[in-house]
Coordinates of C-alpha atoms and ligand atoms in Angstrom, one line a residue:
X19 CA 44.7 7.1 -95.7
X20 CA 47.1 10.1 -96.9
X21 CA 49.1 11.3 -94.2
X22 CA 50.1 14.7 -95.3
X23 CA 49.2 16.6 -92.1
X24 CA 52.7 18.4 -91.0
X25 CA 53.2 19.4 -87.2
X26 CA 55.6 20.9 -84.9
X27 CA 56.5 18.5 -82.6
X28 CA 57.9 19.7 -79.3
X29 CA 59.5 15.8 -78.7
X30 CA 61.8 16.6 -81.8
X31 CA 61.6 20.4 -81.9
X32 CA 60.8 19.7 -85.6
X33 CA 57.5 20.5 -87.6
X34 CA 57.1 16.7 -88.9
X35 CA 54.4 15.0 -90.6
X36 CA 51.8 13.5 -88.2
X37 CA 51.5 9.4 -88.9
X38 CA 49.6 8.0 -86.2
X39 CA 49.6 4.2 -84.6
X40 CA 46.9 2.8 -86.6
X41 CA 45.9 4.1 -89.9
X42 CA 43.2 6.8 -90.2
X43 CA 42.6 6.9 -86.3
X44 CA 44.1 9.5 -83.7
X45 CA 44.6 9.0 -80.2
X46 CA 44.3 12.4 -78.5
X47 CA 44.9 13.6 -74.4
X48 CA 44.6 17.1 -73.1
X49 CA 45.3 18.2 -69.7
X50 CA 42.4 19.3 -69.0
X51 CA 41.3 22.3 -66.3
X52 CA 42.3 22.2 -62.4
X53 CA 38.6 23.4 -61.3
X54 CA 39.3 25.9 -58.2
X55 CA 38.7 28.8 -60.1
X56 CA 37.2 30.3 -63.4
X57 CA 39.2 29.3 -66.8
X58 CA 40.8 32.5 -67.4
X59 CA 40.7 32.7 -71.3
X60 CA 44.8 32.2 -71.3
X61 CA 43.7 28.6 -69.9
X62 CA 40.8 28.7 -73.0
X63 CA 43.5 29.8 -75.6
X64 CA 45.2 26.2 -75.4
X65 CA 41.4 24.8 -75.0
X66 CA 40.4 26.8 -78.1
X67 CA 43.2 25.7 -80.0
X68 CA 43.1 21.9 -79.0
X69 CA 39.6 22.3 -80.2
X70 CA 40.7 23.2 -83.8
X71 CA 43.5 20.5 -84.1
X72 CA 40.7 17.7 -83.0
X73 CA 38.6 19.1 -85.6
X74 CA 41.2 19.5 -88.7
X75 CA 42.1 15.6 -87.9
X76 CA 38.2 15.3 -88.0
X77 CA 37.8 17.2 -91.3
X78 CA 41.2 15.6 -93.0
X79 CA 39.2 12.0 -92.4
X80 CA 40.4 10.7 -89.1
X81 CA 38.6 8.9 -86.6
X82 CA 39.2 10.7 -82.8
X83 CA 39.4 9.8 -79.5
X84 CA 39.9 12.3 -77.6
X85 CA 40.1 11.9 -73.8
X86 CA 40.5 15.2 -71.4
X87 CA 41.4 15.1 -67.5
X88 CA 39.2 16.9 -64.8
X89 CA 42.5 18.0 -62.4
X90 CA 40.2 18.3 -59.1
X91 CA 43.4 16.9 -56.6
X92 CA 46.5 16.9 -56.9
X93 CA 47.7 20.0 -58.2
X94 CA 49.9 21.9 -55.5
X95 CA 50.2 25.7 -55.8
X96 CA 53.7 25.1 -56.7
X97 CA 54.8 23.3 -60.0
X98 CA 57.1 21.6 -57.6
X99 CA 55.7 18.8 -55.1
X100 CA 55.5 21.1 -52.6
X101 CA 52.8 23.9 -51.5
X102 CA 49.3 23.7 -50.7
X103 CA 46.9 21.9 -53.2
X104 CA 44.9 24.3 -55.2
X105 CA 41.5 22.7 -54.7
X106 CA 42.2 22.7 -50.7
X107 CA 42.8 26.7 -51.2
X108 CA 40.1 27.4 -53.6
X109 CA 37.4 25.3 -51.1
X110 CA 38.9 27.4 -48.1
X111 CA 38.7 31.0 -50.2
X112 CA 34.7 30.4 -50.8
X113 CA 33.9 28.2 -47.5
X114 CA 32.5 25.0 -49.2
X115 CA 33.8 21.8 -49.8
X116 CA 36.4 20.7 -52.8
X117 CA 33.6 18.7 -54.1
X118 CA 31.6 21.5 -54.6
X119 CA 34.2 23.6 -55.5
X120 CA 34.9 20.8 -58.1
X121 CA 31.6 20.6 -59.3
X122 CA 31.1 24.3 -59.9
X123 CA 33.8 24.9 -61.4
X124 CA 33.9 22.3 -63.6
X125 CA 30.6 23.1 -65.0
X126 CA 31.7 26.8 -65.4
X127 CA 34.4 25.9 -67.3
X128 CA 32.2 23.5 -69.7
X129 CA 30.0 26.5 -69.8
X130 CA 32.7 29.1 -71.3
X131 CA 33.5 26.1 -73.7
X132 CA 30.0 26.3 -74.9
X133 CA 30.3 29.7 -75.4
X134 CA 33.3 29.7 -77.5
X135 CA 32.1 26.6 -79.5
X136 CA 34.9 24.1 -78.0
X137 CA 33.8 20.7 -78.6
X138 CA 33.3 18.5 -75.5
X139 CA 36.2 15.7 -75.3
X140 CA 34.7 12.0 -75.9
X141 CA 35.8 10.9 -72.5
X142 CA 35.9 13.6 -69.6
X143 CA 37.3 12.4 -66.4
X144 CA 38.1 13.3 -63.2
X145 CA 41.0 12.8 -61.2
X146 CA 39.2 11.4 -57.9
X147 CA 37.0 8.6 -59.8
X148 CA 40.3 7.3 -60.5
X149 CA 42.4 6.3 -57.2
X150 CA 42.8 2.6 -57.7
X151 CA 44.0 3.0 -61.6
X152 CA 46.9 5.6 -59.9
X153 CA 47.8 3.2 -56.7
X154 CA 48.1 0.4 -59.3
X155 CA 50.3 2.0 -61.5
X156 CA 52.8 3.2 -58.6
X157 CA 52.9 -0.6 -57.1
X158 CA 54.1 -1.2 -60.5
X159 CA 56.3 1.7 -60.8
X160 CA 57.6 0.3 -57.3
X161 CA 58.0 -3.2 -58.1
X162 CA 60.2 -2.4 -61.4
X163 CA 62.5 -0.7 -59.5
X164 CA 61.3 3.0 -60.3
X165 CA 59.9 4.3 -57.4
X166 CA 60.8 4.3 -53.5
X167 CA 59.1 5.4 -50.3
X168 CA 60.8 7.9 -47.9
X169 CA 59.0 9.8 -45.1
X170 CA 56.4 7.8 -46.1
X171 CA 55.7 9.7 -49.8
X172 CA 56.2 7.4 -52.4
X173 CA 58.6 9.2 -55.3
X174 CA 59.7 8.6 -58.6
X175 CA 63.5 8.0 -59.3
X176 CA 64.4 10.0 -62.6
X177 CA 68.2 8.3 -61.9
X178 CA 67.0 5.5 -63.4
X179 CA 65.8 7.1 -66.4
X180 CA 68.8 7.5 -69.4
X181 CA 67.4 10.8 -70.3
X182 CA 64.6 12.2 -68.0
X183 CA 64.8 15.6 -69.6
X184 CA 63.2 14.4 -73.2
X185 CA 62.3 17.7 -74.0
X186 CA 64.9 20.3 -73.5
X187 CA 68.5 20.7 -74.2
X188 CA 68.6 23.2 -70.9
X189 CA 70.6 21.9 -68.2
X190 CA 69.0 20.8 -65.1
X191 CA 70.2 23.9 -62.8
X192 CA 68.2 26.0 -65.4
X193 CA 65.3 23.7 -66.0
X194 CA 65.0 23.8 -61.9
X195 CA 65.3 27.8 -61.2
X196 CA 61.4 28.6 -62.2
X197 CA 60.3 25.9 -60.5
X198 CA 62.2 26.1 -57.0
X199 CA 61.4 29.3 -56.5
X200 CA 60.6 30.0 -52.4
X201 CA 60.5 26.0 -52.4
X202 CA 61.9 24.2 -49.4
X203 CA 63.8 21.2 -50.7
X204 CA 62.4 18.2 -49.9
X205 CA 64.8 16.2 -48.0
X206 CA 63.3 12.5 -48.3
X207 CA 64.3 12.6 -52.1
X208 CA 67.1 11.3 -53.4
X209 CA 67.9 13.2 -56.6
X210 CA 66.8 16.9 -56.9
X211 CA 64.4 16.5 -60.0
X212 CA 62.6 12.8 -58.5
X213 CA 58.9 14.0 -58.1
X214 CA 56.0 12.7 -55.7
X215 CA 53.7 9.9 -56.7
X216 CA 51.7 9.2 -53.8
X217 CA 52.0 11.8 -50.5
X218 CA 51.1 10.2 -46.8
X219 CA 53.1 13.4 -45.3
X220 CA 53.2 16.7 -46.5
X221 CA 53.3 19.9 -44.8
X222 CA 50.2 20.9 -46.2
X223 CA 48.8 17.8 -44.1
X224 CA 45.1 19.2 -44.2
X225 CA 44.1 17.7 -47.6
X226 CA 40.3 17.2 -47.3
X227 CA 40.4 14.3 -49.9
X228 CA 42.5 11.4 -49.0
X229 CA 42.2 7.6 -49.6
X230 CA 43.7 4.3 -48.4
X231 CA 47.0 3.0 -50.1
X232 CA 49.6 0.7 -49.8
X233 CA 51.7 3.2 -48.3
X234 CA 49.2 4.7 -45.6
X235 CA 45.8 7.0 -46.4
X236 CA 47.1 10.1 -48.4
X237 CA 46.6 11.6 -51.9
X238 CA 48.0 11.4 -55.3
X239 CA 50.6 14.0 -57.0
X240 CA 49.3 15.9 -60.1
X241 CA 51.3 14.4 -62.4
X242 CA 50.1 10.5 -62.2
X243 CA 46.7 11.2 -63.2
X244 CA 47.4 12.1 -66.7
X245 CA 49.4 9.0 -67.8
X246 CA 46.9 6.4 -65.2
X247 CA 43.7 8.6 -67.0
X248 CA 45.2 8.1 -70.7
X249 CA 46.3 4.5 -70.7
X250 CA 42.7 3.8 -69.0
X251 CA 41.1 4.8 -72.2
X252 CA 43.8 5.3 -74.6
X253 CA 45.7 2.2 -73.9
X254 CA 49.0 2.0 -73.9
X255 CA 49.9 3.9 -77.2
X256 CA 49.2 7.5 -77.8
X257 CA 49.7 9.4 -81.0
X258 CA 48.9 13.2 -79.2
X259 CA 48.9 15.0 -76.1
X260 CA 48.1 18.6 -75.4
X261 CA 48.5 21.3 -73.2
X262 CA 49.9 25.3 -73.2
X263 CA 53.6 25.6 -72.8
X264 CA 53.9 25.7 -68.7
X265 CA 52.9 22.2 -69.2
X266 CA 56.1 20.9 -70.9
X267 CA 57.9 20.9 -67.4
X268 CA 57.6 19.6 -65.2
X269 CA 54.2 18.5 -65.9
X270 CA 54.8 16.2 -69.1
X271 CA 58.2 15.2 -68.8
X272 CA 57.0 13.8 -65.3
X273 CA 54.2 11.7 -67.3
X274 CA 56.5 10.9 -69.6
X275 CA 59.3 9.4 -67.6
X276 CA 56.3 7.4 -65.2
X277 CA 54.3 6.6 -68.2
X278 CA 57.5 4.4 -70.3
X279 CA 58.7 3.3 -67.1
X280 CA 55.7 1.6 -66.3
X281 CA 54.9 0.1 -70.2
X282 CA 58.7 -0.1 -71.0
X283 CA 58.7 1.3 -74.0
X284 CA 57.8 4.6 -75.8
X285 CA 54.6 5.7 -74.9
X286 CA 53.0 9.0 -77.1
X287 CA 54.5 10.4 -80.5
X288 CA 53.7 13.8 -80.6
X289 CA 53.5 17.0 -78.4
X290 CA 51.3 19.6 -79.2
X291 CA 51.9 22.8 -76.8
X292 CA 49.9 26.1 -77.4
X293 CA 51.7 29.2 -76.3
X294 CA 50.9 31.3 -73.8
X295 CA 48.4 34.7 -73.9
X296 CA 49.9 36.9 -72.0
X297 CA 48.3 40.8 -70.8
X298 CA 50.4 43.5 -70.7
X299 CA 51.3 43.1 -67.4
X300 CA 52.6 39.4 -68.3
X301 CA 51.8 36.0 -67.9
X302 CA 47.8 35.5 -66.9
X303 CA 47.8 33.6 -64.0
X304 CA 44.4 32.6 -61.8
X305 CA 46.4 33.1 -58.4
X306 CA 47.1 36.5 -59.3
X307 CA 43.3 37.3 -58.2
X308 CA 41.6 39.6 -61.1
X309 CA 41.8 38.0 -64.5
X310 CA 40.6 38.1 -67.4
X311 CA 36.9 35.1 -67.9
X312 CA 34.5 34.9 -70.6
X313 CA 31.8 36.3 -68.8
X314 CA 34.0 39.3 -67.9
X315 CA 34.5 39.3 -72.2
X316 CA 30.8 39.7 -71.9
X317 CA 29.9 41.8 -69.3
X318 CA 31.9 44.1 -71.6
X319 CA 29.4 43.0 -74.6
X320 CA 32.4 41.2 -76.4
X321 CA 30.2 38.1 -78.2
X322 CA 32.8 35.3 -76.8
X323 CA 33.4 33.9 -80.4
X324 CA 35.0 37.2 -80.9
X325 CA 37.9 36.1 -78.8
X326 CA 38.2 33.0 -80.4
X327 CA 38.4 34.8 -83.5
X328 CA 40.7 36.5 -82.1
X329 CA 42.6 33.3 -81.1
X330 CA 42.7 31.9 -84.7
X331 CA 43.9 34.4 -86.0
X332 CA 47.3 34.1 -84.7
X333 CA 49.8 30.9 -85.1
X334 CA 49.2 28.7 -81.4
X335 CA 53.3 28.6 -81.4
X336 CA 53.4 32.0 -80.7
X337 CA 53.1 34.0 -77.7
X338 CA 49.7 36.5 -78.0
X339 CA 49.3 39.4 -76.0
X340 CA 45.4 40.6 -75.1
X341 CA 44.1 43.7 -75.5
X342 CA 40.9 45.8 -75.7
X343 CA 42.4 47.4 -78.9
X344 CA 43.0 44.4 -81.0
X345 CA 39.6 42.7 -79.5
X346 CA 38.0 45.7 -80.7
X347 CA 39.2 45.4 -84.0
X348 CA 38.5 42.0 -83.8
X349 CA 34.9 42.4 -83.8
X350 CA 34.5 44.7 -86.6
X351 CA 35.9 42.1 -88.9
X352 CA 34.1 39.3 -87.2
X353 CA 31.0 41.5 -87.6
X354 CA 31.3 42.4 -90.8
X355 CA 32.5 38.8 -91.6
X356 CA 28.9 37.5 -90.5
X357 CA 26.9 40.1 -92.2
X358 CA 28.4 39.5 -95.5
X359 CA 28.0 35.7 -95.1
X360 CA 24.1 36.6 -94.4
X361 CA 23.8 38.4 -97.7
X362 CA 24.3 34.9 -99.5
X363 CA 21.3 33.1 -100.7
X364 CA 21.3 29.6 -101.1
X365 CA 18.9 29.4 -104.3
X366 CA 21.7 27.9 -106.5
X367 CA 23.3 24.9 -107.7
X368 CA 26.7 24.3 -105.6
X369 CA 29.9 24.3 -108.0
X370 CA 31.6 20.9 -107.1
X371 CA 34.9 21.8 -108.6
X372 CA 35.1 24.9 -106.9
X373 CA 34.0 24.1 -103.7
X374 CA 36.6 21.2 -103.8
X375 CA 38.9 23.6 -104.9
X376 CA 38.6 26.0 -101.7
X377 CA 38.2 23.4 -99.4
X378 CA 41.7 21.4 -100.4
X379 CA 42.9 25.1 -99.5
X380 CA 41.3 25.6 -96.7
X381 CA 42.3 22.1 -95.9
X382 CA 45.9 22.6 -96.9
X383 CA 46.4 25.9 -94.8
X384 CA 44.8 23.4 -91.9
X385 CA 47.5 21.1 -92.3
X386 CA 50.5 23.0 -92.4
X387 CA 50.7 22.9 -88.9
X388 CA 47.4 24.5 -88.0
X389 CA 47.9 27.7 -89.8
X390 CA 44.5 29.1 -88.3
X391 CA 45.0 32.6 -89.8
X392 CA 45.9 31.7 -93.3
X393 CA 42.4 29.4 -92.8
X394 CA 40.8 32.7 -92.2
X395 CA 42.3 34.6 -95.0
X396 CA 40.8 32.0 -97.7
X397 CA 37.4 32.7 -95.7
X398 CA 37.8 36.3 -97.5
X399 CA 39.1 34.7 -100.3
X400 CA 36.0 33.1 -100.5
X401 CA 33.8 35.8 -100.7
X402 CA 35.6 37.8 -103.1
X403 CA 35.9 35.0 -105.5
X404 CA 33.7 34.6 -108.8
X405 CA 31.4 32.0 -107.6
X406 CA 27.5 31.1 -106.6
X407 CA 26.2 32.3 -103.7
X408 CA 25.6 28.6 -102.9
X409 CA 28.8 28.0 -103.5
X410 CA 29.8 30.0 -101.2
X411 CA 27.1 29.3 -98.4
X412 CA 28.2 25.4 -98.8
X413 CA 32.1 26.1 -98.5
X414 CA 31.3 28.8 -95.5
X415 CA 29.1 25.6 -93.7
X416 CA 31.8 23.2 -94.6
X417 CA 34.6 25.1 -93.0
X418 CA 32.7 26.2 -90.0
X419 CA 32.9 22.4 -88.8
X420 CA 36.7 23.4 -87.8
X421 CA 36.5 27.5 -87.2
X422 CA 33.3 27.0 -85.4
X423 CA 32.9 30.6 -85.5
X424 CA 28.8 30.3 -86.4
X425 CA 29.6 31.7 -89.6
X426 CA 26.3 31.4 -91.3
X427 CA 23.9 32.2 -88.6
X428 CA 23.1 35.3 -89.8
X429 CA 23.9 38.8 -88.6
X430 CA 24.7 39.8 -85.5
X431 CA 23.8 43.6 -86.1
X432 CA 20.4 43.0 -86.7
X433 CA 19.9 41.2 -83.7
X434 CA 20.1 38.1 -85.1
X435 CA 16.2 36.5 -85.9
X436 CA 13.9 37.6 -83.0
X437 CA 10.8 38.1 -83.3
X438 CA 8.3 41.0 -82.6
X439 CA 7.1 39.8 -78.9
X440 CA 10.7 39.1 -78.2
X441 CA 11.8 42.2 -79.0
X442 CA 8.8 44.3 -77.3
X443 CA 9.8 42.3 -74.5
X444 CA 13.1 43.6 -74.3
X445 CA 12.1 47.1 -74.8
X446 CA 10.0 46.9 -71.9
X447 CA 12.6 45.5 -69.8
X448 CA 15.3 48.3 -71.0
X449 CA 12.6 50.7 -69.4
X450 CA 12.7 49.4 -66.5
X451 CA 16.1 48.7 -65.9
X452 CA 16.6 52.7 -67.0
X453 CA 14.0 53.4 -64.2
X454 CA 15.3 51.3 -61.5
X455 CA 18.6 53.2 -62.3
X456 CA 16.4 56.6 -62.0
X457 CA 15.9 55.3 -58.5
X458 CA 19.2 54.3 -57.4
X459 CA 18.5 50.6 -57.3
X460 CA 21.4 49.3 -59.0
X461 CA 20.9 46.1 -57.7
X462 CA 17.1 45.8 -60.1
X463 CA 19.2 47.0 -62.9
X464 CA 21.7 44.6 -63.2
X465 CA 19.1 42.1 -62.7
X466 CA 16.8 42.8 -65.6
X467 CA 20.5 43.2 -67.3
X468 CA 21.5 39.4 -66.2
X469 CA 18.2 37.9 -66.9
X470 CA 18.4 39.3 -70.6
X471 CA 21.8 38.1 -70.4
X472 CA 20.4 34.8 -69.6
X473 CA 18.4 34.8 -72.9
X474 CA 21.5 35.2 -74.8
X475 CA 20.3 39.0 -75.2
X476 CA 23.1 41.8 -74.5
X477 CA 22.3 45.3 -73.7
X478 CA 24.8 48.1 -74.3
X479 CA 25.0 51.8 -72.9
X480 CA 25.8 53.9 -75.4
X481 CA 25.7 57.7 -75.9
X482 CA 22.7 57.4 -78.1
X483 CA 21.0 55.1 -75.5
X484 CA 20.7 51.0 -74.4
X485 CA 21.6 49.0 -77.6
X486 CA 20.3 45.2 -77.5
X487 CA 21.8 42.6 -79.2
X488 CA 21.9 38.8 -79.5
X489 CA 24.6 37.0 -78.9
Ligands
LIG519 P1 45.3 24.7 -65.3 O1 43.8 24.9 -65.1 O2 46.1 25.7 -64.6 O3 45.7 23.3 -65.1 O4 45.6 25.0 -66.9 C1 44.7 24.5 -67.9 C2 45.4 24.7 -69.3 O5 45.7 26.0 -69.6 C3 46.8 23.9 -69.4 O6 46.9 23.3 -70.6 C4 47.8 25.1 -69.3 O7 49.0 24.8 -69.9 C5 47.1 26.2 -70.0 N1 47.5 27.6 -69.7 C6 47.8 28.1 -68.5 N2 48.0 29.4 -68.6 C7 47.9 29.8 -69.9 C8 48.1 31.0 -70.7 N3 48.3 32.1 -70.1 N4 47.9 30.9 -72.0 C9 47.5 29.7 -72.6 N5 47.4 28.6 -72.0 C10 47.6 28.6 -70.6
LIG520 ZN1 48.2 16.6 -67.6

């Protein structure tokens, strides 16, 4: 098939066009969520954005796999091997088990993907149903001559590697300074940037999840699950991997270096990072305690595809910075967007030449390196041009399948199509919730608000009263 699709690669530092393995098929990875908290919708940037590249390769023809990681051990609160694993903190911080931890947050974070229209990944797995994959490929690691035990933690050896820093011209010293931060240096390794595989002892000895090895009961490191959880369903070439920017080290080059020490020889051909969104006060971060969810997007009557509107309309390579202002804005265009896309009436014949015409743009903007915004721009294009309404309807369908934005289902100022007992319904509940509030029970009032809420309906308080809307 014609491979015309232009990326940035991070591997090269060069927007290059994308050519996978096998013709017409794209293998695809992406690091997917460590479950000890809510996504914050930073995290749900990269998710939204890996979303739209998956589906561009889907609309240009291609044939996906696309295979996402549940991170539920493993990760330490520090980049570097050191520091307590997340799970074990978020488990401790709500008094329940990292299973359930796992679980719940896991589903929450499918949940927010719902809600913003982000495709499920083919194969979704978690880190703990895959123990004996990651113990195999560290005996092999070990065997080759890659990997050594000391203090009883098996570690990788980047001295053996010929260039361990694949991504980045920066020298080591400044490569390490983020990282090492407050970070005791681990004295059992033999070069500063070697990296855990497989912990038996760690100061953080209280690890609820642990397993039998080779090398004594203990736990993996973070950064083996992602090349073990790929080349189980992948195989041993990949054309794409995925993650925001805080990924690229030491997070990839780690899977990197394991991953074409194990299969001698290279392993995935392109890197796909999505920059970071940032608040005003900085980098979002899940540790820092009060950030920014979907459902807090909600709970301030945002409809959630107005972030990812929000999202697409700015290049993934650059860094976006939230705020009320700009979502505000955002959802009078995306408003207005939906109600003039409900206006169109689907009585006509569809004009094949100019529906092909529109979509090789749409397509083209798509493929010149996922230029989201410009594929926005022709969506107003669209509607200005001289063409049927059907026309119109068929193109705004078509590229929907990408933008996922719900784009024809009608008009979300009108409460979308509810009928009459719905709506009396409502009513009747907006009374009561203003009455419990009459009586001080806040608590009734923000339960008739959730149940609503729960029916995809929104209420908003407004100086001329409760507004309702459906979301
Ligand atoms: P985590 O749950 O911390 O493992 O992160 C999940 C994904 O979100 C990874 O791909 C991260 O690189 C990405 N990520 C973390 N912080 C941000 C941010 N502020 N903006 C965009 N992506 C982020
Ligand atoms: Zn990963």
């Amino acid at each position: 098939m014609e491979n015309n699709m232009k990326l940035f690669n991070t591997l090269t530092k060069k927007v290059e066009t994308f050519i996978p393995n096998e013709d017409g098929k794209v293998n695809m990875y992406t690091c997917g969520p460590t479950v000890y908290h809510f996504a914050h919708i930073g995290n749900l940037r990269s998710y939204i954005m890996e979303d739209v590249l998956e589906k561009t390769f889907r609309y240009a023809g291609y044939d996906v796999k696309r295979v996402m990681n549940i991170t539920d051990v493993g990760h330490l609160s520090s980049d570097a091997d050191s520091g307590e694993d997340k799970m074990l903190k978020g488990a401790k911080r709500e008094h329940k088990t990292v299973m359930e931890i796992a679980k719940f947050y896991t589903d929450a974070f499918f949940s927010d993907c719902e809600k913003l229209n982000i495709k499920r990944p083919d194969v979704v797995e978690p880190a703990t149903n895959c123990i004996k994959e990651f113990i195999h490929m560290i005996e092999v690691l070990l065997e080759k001559g890659y990997a050594y035990v000391a203090g009883e933690n098996v570690y990788f050896d980047t001295s053996k590697l010929q260039d361990y820093y694949v991504f980045s011209s920066q020298s080591e010293k400044e490569l390490m300074v983020g990282v090492r931060d407050d970070v005791d240096e681990d004295t059992n390794k033999k070069n500063k940037s070697d990296f855990v595989l497989w912990f038996t002892k760690s100061k953080f000895d209280n690890q609820e999840l642990k397993w039998e090895s080779p090398w004594g009961v203990g736990y993996p490191g973070w950064h083996i699950e992602c090349s073990s959880i790929s080349m189980k369903h992948l195989g041993e070439y990949m054309d794409v991997h995925c993650g925001g920017v805080d990924n690229i080290f030491p997070h990839h080059t780690n899977e990197i270096a394991q991953s074409e020490a194990y299969l001698g020889h290279k392993w995935c051909n392109y890197w796909f990072h999505v920059h970071h969104l940032n608040d005003k006060s900085g980098k979002m971060s899940k540790s820092k305690g009060d950030f920014l969810t979907v459902s807090l997007l909600e709970e301030k009557n945002y409809h959630p595809l107005v972030y990812r509107m929000f999202c697409l309309q700015s290049h993934y390579r650059k860094p976006l910075e939230f705020s009320y202002e700009v979502m505000d804005n955002m959802e009078n265009s995306y408003l207005k967007l939906r109600k003039a896309i409900s206006k169109l009436t689907d009585a006509e014949e569809i004009e094949t030449e100019k529906f092909e015409e529109y979509k090789g743009k749409f397509l083209d903007a798509l493929k010149n390196d996922l230029n989201t915004s410009m594929a926005i721009t022709i969506c107003y294009e669209v509607l200005k041009a001289d063409m049927k309404d059907a026309t119109k309807l068929a193109l705004f369908r078509s590229f929907d399948e990408v933008l996922s934005l719900d784009l024809t289902m009608g008009d979300l100022e009108e409460g979308g199509a509810v009928d009459q007992e719905l709506e009396a319904f409502i009513l009747q509940k907006i009374e009561e919730r203003k009455a419990a509030k009459k009586e001080k029970n806040f608590a009734k009032a923000d339960e008739i608000r959730a149940s609503l809420l729960e029916m995809e309906i929104v209420l908003e308080d407004t100086r001329e009263g409760v507004k309702w809307k459906k979301i």
